[in-house]
Coordinates of C-alpha atoms and ligand atoms in Angstrom, one line a residue:
X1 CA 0.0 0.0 0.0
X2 CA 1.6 3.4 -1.0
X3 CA 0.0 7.0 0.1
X4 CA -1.3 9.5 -1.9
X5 CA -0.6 13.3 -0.5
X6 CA -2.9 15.8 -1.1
X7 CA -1.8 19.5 -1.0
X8 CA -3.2 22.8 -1.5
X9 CA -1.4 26.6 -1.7
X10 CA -3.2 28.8 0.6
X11 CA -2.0 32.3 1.0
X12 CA -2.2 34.1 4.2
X13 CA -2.3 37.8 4.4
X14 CA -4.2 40.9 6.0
X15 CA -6.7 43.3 4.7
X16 CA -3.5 46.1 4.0
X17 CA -1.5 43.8 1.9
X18 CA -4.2 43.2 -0.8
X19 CA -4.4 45.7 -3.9
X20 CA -7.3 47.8 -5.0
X21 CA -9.3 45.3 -7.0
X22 CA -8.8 43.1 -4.4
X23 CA -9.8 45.3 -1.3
X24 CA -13.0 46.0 -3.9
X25 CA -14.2 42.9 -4.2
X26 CA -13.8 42.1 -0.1
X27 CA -15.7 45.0 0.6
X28 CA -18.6 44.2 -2.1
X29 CA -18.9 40.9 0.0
X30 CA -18.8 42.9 3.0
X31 CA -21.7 44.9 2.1
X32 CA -23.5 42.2 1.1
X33 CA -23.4 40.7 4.7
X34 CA -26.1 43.5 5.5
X35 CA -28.5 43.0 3.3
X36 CA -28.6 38.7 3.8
X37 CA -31.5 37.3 5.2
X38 CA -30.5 34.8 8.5
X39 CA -33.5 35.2 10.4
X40 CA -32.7 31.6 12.2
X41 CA -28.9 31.6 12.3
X42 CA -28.4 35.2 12.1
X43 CA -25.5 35.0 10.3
X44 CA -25.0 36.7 7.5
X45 CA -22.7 35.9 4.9
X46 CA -22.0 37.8 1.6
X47 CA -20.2 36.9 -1.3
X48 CA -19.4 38.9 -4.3
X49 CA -18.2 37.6 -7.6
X50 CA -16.1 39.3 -10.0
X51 CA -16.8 38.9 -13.8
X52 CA -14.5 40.0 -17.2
X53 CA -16.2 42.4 -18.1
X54 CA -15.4 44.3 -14.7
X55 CA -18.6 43.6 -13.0
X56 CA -19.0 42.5 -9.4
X57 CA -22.2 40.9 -8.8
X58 CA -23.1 40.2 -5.2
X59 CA -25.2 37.8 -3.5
X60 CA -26.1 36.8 0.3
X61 CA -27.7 33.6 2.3
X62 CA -31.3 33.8 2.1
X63 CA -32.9 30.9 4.7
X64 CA -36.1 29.7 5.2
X65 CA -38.3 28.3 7.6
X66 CA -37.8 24.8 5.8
X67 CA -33.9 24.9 6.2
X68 CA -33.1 23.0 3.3
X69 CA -34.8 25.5 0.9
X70 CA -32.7 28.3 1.4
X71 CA -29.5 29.4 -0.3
X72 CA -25.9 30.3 0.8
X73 CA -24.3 33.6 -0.4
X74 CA -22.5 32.2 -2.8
X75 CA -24.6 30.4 -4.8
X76 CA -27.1 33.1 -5.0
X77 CA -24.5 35.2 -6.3
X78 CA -22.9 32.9 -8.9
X79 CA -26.4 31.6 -9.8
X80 CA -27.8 35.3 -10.8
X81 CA -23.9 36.4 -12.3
X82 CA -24.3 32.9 -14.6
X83 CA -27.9 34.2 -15.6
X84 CA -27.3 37.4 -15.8
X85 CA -24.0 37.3 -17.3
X86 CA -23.8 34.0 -19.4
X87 CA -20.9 34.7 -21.4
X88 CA -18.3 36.4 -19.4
X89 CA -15.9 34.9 -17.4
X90 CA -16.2 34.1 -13.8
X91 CA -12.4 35.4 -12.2
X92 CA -12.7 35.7 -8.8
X93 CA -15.5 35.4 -5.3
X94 CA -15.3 37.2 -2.2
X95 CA -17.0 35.9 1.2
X96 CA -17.1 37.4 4.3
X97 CA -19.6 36.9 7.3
X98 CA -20.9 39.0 9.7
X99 CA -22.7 37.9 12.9
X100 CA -23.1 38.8 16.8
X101 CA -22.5 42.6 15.3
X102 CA -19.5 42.4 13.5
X103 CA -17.6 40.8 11.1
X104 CA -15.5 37.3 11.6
X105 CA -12.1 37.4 12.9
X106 CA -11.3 34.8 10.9
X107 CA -12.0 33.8 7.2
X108 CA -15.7 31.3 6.7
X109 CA -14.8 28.7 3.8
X110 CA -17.1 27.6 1.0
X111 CA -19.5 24.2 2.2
X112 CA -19.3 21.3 -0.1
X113 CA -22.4 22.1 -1.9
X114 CA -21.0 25.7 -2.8
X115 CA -17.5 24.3 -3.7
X116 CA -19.3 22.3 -6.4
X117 CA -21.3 24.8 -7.7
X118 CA -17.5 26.7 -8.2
X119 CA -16.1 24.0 -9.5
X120 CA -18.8 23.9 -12.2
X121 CA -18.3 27.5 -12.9
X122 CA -14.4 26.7 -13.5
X123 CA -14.7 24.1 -15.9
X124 CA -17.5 26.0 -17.7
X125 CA -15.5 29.0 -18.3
X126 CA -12.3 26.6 -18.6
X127 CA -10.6 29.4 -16.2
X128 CA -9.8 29.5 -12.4
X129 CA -11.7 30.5 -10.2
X130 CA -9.5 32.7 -7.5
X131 CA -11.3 32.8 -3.8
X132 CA -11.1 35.4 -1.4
X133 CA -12.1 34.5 2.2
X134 CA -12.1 37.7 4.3
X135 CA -11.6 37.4 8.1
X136 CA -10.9 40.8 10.3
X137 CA -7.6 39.5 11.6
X138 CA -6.9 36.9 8.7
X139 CA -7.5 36.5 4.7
X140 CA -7.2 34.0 2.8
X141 CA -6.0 34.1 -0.9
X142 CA -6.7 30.8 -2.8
X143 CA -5.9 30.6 -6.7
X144 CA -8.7 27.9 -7.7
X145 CA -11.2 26.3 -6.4
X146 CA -9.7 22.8 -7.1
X147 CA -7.1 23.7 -4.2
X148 CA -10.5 23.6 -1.7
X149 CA -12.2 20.5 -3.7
X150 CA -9.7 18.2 -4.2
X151 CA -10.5 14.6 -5.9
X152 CA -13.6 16.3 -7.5
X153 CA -15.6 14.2 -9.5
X154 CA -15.5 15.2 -13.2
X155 CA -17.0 14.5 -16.4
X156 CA -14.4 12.6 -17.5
X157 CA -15.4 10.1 -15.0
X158 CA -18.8 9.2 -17.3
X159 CA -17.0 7.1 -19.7
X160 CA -19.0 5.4 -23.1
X161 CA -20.1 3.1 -20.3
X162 CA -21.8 5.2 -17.8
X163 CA -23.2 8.2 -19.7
X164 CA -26.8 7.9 -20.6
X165 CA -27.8 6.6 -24.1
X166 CA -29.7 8.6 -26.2
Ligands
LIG201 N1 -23.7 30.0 4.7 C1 -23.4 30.6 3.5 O1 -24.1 31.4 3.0 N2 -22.2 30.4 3.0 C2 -21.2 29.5 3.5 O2 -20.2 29.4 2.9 C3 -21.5 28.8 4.7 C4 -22.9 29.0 5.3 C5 -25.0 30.3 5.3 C6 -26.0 29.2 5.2 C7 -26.9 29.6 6.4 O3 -27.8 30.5 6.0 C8 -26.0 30.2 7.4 O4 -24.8 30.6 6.6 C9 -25.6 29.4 8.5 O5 -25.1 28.2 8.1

């Protein structure tokens, strides 16, 4: 039996040391904290997703009564970018989280469902996805989403075999 070593590059910084666009897109996730709606975990996250063509859509959690119907931040965000903006690349997403009246000291990562929904947006665009995971005292600088989603399944998995006949 041999091991197999997974690894991912996470860079570790603070607010100060990002550049403009960066500090742009942290703070359009920011501000999207404040207008989430957590009325049963009341936390809010926001995420904001930069495009191409310059844009920065945002998008926060939005919960419901019956848990499992609502939506985390940033799948509302890169579900409306997508629509909204089918053609142009996906570049970069933001996420920061704000709860008991201020934001985290430390950065909130993607859940599994979310990562997914990333990857998906990667290999669609056939270009990485760079994360940005804000945290008062900490941020976290990721180049692709792969580095959070390692051993993803992928389509090359569904060989002749396994895809579904017409
Ligand atoms: N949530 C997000 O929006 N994004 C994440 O990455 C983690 C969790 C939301 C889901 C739920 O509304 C609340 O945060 C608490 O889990």
């Amino acid at each position: 039996m041999k091991n197999l070593n997974i690894s991912a590059k996470i860079s570790v910084c603070i607010y100060e040391e990002l550049n403009q666009s960066e500090k742009k897109l942290i703070d359009a996730a920011k501000e999207a904290t404040q207008h989430a709606y957590a009325p049963y975990s009341h936390f809010q996250v926001g995420a904001a997703v930069l495009l191409s063509n310059n844009e920065i859509i945002t998008g926060n959690n939005q919960e419901n009564v019956a848990y499992p119907s609502g939506l985390c931040a940033e799948r509302t965000a890169l579900f409306y970018a997508n629509s909204r903006f089918p053609d142009e690349i996906v570049n970069a997403v933001a996420i920061a989280a704000y709860t008991n009246n201020d934001f985290t000291d430390e950065p909130i990562t993607p859940c599994g469902a979310c990562r997914q929904v990333i990857l998906e947006t990667q290999n669609r665009y056939k270009h990485p996805v760079r994360i940005l995971l804000y945290g008062k005292k900490t941020i976290y600088l990721i180049e692709k989403i792969t580095d959070l989603l390692p051993l993803s399944f992928n389509a090359d998995y569904m060989t002749a075999d396994l895809k579904i006949k017409d």
